[in-house]
XYZ file of C-alpha atoms in Angstrom:
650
model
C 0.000 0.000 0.000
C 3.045 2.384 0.799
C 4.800 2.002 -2.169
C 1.470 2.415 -4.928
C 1.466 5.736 -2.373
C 4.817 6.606 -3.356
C 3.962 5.529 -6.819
C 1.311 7.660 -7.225
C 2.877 10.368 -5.498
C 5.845 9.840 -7.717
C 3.802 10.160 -11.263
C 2.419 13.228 -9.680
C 5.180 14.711 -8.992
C 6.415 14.116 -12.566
C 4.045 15.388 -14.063
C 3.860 18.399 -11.901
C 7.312 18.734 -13.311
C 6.477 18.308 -16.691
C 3.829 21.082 -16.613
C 6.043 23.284 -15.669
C 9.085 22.594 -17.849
C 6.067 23.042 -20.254
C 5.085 26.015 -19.247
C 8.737 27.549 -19.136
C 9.604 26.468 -22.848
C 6.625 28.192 -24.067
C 7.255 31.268 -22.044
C 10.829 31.135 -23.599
C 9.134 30.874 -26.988
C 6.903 33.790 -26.363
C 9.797 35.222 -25.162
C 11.696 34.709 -28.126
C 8.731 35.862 -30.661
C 8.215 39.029 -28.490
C 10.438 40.788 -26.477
C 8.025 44.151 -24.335
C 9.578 46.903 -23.541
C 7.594 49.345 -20.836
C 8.050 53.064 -19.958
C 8.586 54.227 -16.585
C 5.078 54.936 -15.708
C 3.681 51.684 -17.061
C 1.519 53.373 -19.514
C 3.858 53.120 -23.057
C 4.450 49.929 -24.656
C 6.605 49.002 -27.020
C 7.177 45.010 -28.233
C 9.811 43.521 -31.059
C 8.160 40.846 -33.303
C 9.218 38.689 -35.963
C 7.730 38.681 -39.039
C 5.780 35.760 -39.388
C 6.297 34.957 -42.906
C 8.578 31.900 -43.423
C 12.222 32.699 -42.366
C 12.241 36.478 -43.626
C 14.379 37.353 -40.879
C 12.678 40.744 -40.762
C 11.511 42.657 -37.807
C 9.005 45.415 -36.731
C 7.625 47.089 -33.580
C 4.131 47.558 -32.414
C 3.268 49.925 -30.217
C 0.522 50.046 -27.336
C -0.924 53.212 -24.837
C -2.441 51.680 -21.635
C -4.491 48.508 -23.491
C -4.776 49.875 -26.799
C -2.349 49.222 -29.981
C -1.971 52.501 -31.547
C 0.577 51.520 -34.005
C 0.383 47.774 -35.130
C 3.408 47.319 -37.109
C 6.536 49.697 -37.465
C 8.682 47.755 -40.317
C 12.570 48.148 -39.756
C 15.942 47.842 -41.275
C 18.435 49.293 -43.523
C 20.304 48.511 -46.675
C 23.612 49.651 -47.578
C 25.399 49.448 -50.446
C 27.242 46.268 -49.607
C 24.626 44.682 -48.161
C 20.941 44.436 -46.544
C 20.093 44.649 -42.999
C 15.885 43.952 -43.559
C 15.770 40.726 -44.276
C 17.434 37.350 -43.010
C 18.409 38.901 -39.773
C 19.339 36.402 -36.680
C 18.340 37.712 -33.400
C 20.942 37.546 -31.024
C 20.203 38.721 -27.705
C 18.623 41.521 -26.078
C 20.913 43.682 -23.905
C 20.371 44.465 -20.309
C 17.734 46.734 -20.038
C 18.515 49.575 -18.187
C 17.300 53.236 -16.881
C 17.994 56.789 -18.899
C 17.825 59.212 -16.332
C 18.389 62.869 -17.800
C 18.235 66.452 -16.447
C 19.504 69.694 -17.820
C 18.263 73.349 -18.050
C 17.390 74.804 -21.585
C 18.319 78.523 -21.971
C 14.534 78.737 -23.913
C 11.678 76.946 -24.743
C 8.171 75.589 -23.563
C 10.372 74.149 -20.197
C 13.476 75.200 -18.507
C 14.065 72.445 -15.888
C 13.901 68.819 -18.435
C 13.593 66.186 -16.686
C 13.441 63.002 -18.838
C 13.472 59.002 -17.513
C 12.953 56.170 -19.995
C 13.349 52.692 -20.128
C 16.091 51.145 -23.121
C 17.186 48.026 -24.610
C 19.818 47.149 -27.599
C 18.281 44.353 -29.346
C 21.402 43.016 -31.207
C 20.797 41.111 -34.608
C 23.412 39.537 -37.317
C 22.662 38.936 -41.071
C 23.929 35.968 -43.020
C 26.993 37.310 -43.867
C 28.111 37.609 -39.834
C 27.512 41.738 -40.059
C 26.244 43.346 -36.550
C 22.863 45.678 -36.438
C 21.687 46.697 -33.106
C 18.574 48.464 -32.619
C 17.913 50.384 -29.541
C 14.598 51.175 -28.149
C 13.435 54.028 -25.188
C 10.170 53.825 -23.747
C 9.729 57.106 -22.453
C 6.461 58.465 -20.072
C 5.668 60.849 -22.735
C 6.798 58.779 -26.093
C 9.051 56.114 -27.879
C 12.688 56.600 -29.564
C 14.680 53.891 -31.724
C 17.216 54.107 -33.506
C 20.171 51.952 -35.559
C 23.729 50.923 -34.608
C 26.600 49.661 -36.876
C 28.603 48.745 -33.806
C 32.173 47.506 -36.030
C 34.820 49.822 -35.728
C 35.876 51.016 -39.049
C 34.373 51.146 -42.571
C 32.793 53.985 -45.009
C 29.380 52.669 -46.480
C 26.369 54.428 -48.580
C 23.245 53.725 -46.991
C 21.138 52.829 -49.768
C 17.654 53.092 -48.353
C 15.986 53.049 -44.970
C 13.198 50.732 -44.524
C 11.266 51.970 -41.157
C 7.548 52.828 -42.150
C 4.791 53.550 -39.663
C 1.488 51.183 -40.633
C -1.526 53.680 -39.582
C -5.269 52.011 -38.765
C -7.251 53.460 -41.437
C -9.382 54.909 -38.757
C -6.853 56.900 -36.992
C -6.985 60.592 -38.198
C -4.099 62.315 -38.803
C -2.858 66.227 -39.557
C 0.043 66.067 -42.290
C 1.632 68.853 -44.173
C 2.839 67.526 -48.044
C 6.776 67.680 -47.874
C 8.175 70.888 -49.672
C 12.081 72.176 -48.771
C 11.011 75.245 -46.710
C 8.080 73.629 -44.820
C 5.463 76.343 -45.884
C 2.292 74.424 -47.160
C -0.694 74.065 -44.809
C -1.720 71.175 -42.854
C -4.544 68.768 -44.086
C -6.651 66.370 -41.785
C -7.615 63.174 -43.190
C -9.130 59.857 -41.614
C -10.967 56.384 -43.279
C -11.501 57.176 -47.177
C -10.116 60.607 -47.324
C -6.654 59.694 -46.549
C -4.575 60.646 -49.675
C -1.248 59.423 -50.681
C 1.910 61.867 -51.039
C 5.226 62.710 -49.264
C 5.034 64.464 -46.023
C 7.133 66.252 -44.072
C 7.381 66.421 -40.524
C 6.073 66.035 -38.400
C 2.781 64.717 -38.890
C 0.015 64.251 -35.685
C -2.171 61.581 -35.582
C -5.428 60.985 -33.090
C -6.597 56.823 -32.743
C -9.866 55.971 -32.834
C -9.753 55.737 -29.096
C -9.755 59.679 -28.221
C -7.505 59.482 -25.237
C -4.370 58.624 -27.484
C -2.739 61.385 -29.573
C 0.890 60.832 -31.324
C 3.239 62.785 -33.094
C 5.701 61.336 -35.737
C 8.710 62.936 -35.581
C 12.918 62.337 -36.145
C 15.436 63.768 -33.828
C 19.505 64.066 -33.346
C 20.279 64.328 -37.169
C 23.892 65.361 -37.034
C 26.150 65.287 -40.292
C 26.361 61.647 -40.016
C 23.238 61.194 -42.285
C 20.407 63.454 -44.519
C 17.011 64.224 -43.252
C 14.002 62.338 -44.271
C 10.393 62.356 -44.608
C 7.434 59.904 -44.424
C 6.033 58.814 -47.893
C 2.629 57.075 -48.237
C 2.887 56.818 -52.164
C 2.933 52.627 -52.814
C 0.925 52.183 -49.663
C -1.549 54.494 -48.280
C -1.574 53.287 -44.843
C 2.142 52.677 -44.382
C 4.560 55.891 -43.572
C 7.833 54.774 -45.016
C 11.348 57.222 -43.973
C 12.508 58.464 -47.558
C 15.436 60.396 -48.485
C 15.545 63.447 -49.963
C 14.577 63.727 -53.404
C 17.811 64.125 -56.108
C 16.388 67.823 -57.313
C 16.230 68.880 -53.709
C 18.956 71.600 -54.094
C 19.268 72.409 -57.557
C 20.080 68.507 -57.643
C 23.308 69.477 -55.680
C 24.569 67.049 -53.478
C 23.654 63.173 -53.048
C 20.230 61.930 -51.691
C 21.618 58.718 -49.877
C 23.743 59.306 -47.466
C 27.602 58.155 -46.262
C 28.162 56.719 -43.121
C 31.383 55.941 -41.274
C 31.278 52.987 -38.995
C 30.993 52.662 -36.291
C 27.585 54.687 -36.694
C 24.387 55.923 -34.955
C 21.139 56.711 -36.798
C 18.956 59.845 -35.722
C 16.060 58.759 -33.153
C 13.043 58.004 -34.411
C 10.958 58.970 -32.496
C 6.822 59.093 -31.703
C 5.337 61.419 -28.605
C 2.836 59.830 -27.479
C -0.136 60.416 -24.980
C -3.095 62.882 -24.023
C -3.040 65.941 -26.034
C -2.022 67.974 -23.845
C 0.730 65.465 -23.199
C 1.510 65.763 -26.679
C 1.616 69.495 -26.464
C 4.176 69.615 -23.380
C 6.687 66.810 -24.391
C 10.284 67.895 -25.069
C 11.146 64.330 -26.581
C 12.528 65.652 -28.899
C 15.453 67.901 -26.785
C 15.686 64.870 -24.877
C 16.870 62.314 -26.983
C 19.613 64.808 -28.662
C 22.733 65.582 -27.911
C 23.559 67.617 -24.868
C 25.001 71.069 -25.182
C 28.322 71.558 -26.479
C 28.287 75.626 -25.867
C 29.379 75.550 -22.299
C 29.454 79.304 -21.910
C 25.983 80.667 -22.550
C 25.635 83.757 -20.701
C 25.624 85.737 -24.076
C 22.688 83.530 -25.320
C 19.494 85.895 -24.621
C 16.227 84.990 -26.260
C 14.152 88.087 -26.988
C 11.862 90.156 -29.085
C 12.669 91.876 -32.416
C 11.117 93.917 -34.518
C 11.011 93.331 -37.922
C 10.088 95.177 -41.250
C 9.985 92.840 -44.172
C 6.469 92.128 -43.675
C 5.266 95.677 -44.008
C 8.074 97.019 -46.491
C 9.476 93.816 -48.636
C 12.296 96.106 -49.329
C 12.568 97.835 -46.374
C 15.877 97.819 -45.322
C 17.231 99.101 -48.322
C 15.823 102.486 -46.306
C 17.735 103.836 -43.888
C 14.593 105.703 -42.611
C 13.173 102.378 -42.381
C 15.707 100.660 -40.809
C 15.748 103.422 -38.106
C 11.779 103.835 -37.501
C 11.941 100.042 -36.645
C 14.679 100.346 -34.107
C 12.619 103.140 -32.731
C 10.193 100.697 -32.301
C 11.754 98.191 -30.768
C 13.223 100.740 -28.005
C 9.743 101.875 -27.115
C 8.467 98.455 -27.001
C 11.248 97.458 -24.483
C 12.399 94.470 -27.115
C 15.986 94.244 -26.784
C 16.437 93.181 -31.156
C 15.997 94.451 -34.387
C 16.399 92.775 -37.711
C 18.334 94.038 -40.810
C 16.544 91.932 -43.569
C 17.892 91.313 -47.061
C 19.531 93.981 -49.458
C 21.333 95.446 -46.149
C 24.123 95.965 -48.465
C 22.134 98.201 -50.472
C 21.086 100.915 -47.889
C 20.504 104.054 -48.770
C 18.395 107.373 -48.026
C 19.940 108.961 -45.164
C 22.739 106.440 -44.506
C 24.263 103.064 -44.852
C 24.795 99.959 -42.801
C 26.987 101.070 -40.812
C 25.617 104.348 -39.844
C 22.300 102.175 -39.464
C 24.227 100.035 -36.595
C 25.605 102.950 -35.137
C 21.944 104.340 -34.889
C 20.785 100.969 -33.605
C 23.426 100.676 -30.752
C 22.299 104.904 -29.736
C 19.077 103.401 -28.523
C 20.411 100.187 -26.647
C 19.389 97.277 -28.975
C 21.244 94.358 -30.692
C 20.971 94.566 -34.719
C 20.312 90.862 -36.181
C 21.555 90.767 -39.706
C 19.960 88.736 -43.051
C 22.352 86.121 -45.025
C 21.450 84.464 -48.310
C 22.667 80.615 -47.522
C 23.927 81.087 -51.100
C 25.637 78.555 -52.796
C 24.659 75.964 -55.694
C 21.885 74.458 -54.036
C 19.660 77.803 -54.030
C 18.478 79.895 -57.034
C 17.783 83.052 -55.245
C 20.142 85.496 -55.914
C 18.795 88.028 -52.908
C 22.352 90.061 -51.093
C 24.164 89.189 -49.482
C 24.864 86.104 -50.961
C 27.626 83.086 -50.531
C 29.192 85.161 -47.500
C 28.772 81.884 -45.455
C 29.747 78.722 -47.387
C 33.202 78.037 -46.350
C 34.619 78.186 -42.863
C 37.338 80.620 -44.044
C 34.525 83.353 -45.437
C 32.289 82.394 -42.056
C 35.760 83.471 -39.982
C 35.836 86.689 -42.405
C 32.347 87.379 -41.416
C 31.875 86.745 -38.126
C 34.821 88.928 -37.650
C 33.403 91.487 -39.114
C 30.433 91.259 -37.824
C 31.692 91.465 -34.255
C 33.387 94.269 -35.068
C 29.926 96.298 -35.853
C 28.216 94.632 -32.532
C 26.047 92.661 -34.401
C 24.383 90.039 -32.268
C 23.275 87.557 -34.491
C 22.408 86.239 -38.178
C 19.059 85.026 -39.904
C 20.389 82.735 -42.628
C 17.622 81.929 -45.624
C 17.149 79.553 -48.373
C 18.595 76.216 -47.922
C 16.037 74.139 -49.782
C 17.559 70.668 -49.140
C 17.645 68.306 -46.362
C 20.414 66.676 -47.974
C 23.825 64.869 -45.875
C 25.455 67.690 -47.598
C 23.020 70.669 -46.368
C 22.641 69.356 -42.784
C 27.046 69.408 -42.182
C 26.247 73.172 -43.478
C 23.977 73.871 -41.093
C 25.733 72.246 -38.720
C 28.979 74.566 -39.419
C 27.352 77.568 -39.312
C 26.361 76.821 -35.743
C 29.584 75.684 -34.606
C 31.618 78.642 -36.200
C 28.833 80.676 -34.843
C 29.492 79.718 -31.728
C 32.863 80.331 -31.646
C 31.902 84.111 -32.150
C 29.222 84.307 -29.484
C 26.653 85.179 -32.458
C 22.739 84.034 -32.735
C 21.448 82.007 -35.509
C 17.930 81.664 -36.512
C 17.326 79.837 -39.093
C 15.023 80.406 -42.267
C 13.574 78.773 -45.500
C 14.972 75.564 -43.370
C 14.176 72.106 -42.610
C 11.900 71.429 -39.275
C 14.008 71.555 -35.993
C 15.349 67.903 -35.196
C 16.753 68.670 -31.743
C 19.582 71.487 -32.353
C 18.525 73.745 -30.049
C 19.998 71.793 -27.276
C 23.185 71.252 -28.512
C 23.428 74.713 -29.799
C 21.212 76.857 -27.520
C 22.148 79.866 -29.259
C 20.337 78.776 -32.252
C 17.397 80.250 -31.158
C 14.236 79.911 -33.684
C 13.843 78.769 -37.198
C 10.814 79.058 -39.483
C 9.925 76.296 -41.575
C 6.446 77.291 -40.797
C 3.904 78.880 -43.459
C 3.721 82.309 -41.097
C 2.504 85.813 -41.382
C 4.839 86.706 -44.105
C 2.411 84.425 -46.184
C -0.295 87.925 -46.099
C 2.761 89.614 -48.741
C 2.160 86.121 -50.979
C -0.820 84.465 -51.235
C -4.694 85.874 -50.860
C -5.847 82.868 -49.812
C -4.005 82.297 -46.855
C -5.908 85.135 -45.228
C -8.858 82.544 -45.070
C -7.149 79.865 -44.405
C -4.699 81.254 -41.224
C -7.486 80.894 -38.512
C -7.344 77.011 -39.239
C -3.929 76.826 -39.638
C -3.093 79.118 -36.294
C -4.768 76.493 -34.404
C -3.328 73.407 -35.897
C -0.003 74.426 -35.508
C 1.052 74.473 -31.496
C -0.118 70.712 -31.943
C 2.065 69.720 -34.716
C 5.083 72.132 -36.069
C 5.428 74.170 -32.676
C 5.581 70.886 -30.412
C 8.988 69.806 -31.701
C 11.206 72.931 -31.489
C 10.829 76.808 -31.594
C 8.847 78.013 -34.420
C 9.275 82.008 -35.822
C 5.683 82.311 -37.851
C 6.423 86.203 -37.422
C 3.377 87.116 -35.443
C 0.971 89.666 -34.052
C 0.185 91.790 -36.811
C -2.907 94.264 -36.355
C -2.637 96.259 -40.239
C -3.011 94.507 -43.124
C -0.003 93.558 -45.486
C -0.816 92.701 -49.188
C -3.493 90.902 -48.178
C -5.579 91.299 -45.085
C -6.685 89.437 -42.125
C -9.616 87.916 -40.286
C -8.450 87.061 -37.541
C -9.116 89.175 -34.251
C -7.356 91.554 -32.411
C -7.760 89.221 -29.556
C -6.180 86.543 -31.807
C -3.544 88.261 -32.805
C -2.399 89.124 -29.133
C -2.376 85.752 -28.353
C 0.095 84.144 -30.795
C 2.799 85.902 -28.861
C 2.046 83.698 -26.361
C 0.718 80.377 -27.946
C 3.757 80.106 -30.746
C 6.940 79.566 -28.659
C 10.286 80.905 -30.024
C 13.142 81.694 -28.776
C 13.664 84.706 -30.817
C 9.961 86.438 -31.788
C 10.100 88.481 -34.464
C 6.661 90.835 -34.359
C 6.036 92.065 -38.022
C 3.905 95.062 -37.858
C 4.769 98.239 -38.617
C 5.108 100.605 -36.369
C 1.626 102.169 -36.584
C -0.102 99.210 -35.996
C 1.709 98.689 -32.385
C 1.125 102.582 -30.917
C -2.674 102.682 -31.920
C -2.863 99.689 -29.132
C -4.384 100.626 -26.096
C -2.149 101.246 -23.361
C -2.473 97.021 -21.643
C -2.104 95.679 -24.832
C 0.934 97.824 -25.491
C 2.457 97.167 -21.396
C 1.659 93.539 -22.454
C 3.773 93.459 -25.740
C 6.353 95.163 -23.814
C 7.136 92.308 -21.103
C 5.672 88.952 -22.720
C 8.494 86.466 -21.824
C 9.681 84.325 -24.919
C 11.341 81.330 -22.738
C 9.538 79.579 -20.833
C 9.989 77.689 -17.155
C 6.167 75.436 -17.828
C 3.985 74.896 -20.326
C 0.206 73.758 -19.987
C -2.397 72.416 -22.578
C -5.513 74.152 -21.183
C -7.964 72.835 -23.668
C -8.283 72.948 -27.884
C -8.344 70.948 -30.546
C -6.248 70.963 -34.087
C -8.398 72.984 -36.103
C -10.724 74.387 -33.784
C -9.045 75.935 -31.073
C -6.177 75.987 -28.754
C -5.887 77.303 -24.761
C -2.519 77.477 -23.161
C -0.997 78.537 -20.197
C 2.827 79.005 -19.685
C 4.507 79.965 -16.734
C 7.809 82.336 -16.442
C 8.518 82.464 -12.408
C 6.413 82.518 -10.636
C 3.749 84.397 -13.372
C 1.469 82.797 -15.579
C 0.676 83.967 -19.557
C -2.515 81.994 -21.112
C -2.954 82.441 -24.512
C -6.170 81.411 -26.641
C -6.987 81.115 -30.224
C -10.046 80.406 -32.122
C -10.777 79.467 -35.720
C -14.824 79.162 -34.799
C -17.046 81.136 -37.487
C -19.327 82.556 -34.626
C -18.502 83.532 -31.429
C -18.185 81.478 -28.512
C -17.892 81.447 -24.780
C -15.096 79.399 -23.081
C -14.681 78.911 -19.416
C -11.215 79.071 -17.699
C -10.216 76.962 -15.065
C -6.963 78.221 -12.985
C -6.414 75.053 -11.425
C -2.910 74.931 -12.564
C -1.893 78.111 -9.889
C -0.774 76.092 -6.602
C -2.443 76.353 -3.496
C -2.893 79.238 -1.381
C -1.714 82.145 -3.133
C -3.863 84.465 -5.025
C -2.987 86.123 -8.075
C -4.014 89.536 -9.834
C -5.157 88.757 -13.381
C -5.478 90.869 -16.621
C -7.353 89.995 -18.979
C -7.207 91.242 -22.654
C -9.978 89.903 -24.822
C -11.974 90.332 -27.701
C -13.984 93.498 -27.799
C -16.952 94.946 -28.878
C -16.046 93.416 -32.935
C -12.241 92.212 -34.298
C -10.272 95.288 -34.257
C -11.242 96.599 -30.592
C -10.115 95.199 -27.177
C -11.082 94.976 -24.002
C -9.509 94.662 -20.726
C -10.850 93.747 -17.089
C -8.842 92.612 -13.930
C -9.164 90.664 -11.462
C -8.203 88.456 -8.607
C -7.791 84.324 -8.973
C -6.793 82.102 -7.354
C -6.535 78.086 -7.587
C -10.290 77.582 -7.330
C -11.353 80.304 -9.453
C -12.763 80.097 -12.580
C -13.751 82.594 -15.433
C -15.494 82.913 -18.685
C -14.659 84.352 -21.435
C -16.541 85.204 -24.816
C -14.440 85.080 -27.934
C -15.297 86.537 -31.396
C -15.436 84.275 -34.087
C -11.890 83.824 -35.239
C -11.156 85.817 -31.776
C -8.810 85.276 -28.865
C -7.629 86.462 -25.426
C -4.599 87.312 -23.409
C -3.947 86.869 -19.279
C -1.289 87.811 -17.409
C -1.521 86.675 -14.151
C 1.216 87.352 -11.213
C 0.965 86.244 -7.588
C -0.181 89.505 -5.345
């Protein structure tokens, strides 16, 4: 009787055993056909398959938020020109995963103090020939980053083609703007059957079907090591596939496929991901690129400028010009002024230098206007090929130190080309060496730049104000496009759209006083160039003038009130320990929106002013008050209207 016990007991046990050697081979299975990365916060998920077709050897992510799968399939790989990394790959192991903790302070911006934690793996992969491709993957709390490794350590390769493309649910709608060099064109939303096929730059927003989850497709740490690219939908409508530039990007100077030299990194690609307001906040892209290599920055001050291009096309071939402008900048307490092309054709009362001289007697900084020149741009606007070299950049920076200028606007580069991002990249560095600003204009989209160079300060690469000298039709169509763009272009670096204009250029406006106020406060940039003429600043009444004088143009917070792409957009920002809340509104009739000020902390009240809207779109009006955490307000809009509060602890 004992020993059937211990029999029985026996075979039990055995198969106890069994089960669970079971159970462990086809976790290590699973294991092997997905391997889950989480972010921080649990929320973010981001898994490695397999393709399950045959023995491709090819690979693609899938992305989740909370329990939904926002992005099902995110095809990888590259191909060089001795051989391909997409298919036939042999996994090899995943790396330890471990934790990205970052801080650092940017000089400007929607946030001063980043803070930035993600989870990473290298997922390290061979192809039949014995060649090594790692692929490393961040889940961040507010997004996802990958990117490529050639880990050998020598070797000069052309990378022939890059095969990550984004596959999109039909259903999810997205906001993309077709790809053009200066990235000018508008926006256009699309979802189910209207989604239309086309290159597009970035970077391009896109809302699931399940409304919680916004995300933003973007790139980010392009150094000279590679070209820009865009996402092209051409062969497959609902597949976003990286491209390079095209060949006639350029004049057709310079190659479209870039060189590498091993070992090499590719730029992050990266996705913010979350709420919209989430979306709206994230400085993913800062955070993945490279820190700061400008150690002393105390010369690096962000600012106001006025500017007079958009009310005078020629206007600084006028001295008079020129010198009614800095006039207006020292009455409007903004520390810049910009010289715009044809400086070095001044005349009527003086010349450029006598116009610097005249610009220093009232306590500004002049900005100056370069043509990026070259091959790879047509425009023959002066100055012209004063930058293309190092030598002629030492020439003129010295020069231009020598007049006290304290920075340069540099236009026209029209390629996204390996060639055309080392010249960007130059400028910077050799601008850097002479303590001088850049902005950046007629340029690609910012991919990070601004915190490894912090005194590049804005770029355009936005279809802005400047649009009302070119186009009738964009004075319809800016209402729309003012509110789509602090959810798409504005999120991923500092955007100069050349704002708050109350006259009319060429063509006029419809948007309201109110919402003109406002887009000094809802387009971030570190250098905000405000295009009206003089005229249509000192006709302001006197808050709306005090206001333009102090608005802050870096940022310590930044805070998705409410809006949506489109529609409309309510932000808050935060310099100190003030507050600036800026709303837009593209509605055809007026509405009514109510204010919360439950950002404001606890026990301390504030003294609000409030610019809105007035009696119709070229009148304000202006009420204070006093808020505090639990107070809330409502305010009526015009259609195509807006509003201004500052708000400062009593």
């Amino acid at each position: 009787m004992k020993s059937e016990l211990l029999l029985s007991r026996l075979q039990t046990y055995v198969k106890s055993l069994w089960v669970m050697f079971l159970t462990v081979g086809l976790l290590s299975s699973a294991a092997a056909q997905q391997a889950t990365l989480t972010s921080p916060n649990g929320k973010i998920k981001i898994a490695l398959h397999p393709v399950q077709t045959g023995t491709t050897g090819a690979w693609y992510l899938s992305v989740a938020c909370g329990q939904q799968e926002i992005i099902p399939n995110i095809s990888l790989g590259l191909t060089r020109n001795d051989q391909d990394f997409s298919q036939q790959l042999k996994f090899l192991k995943a790396g330890k995963p471990r934790l990205v903790q970052d801080t650092y302070t940017a000089l400007h911006g929607k946030r001063s103090a980043c803070t930035n934690t993600a989870n990473e793996v290298s997922y390290s992969f061979v192809n039949p020939t014995g060649a090594a491709l790692n692929l490393v993957v961040r889940a961040y709390n507010d997004g996802i980053a990958f990117r490529y490794e050639f880990p050998e350590k020598s070797g000069s390769y052309t990378v022939t083609d890059e095969l990550t493309a984004y596959t999109i649910p039909n259903e999810t709608t997205r906001w993309l703007e077709k790809w053009n060099p200066p990235n000018e064109l508008l926006y256009s939303v699309m979802s189910d059957t209207s989604v239309q096929k086309g290159e597009w730059g970035y970077p391009g927003l896109f809302k699931s079907k399940h409304d919680s989850c916004w995300f933003l497709l973007h790139e980010a740490d392009l150094n000279g090591s590679y070209c820009g690219t865009k996402l092209s939908n051409l062969t497959n409508a609902a597949t976003y596939k990286l491209t390079f530039p095209n060949p006639a990007d350029g004049n057709g100077h310079g190659a479209s496929q870039p060189v590498i030299q091993l070992p090499w990194q590719s730029p992050w690609r990266v996705i913010i991901l979350g709420s919209l307001a989430d979306v709206v906040a994230s400085t993913l892209v800062d955070d993945v690129s490279a820190p700061a290599v400008v150690k002393e920055t105390d010369w690096i001050k962000p600012g106001i400028a006025s500017w007079n291009y958009w009310s005078s096309n020629h206007g600084t071939m006028d001295y008079k010009i020129v010198c009614a402008f800095a006039d207006l900048a020292a009455a409007m307490n903004w520390p810049y002024t910009l010289l715009d092309w044809e400086w070095d054709a001044m005349g009527n009362g003086g010349k450029l230098e006598d116009a610097i001289r005249y610009i220093h007697s009232k306590g500004l900084k002049p900005l100056m206007w370069y043509n990026s020149g070259g091959p790879h741009t047509s425009v023959s606007s002066t100055p012209r090929n004063r930058l293309l070299t190092h030598e002629s950049r030492v020439k003129e920076f010295t020069w231009l130190k020598q007049l006290g200028v304290a920075g340069i606007k540099v236009d026209f580069f029209e390629s996204e080309k390996q060639e055309m991002i080392q010249y960007y990249l130059d400028i910077l560095k050799d601008a850097a060496d002479f303590k001088i600003l850049v902005y950046f204009h007629g340029c690609l989209v910012p991919r990070g730049w601004s915190r490894t160079y912090p005194h590049l300060l804005t770029y355009e690469a936005v279809r802005g104000a400047e649009w009302y000298n070119y186009d009738p039709a964009f004075t319809t169509a800016a209402p729309i496009h003012n509110t789509i763009l602090p959810f798409t272009r504005n999120v991923v670096g500092a955007m100069d759209y050349t704002p708050v204009t109350f006259t009319n250029s060429q063509f006029p406006h419809i948007t309201s006083y109110g919402h003109e106020l406002a887009l000094s406060i809802v387009f971030e940039s570190g250098m905000l160039h405000m295009a009206d003429r003089p005229d249509g600043y000192e006709q302001l009444p006197d808050a709306a003038k005090s206001f333009l004088k102090n608005v802050p143009v870096a940022w310590d917070d930044t805070r998705l009130l409410d809006g949506y792409p489109g529609k409309n957009m309510i932000l808050a920002r935060r310099k100190g320990s003030s507050w600036y809340i800026g709303a837009i509104s593209a509605a055809l009739g007026e509405e009514t929106k109510a204010i919360p000020f439950n950002f404001l902390p606890e026990g301390v009240k504030y003294r609000l002013t409030l610019i809105t809207d007035g009696a119709h779109d070229k009148v304000l009006s202006t009420r204070y008050e006093v808020v505090d955490k639990s107070s809330t307000i409502d305010v009526k809009l015009l259609r195509r209207g807006g509003f201004v509060a500052e708000i400062h602890p009593l």
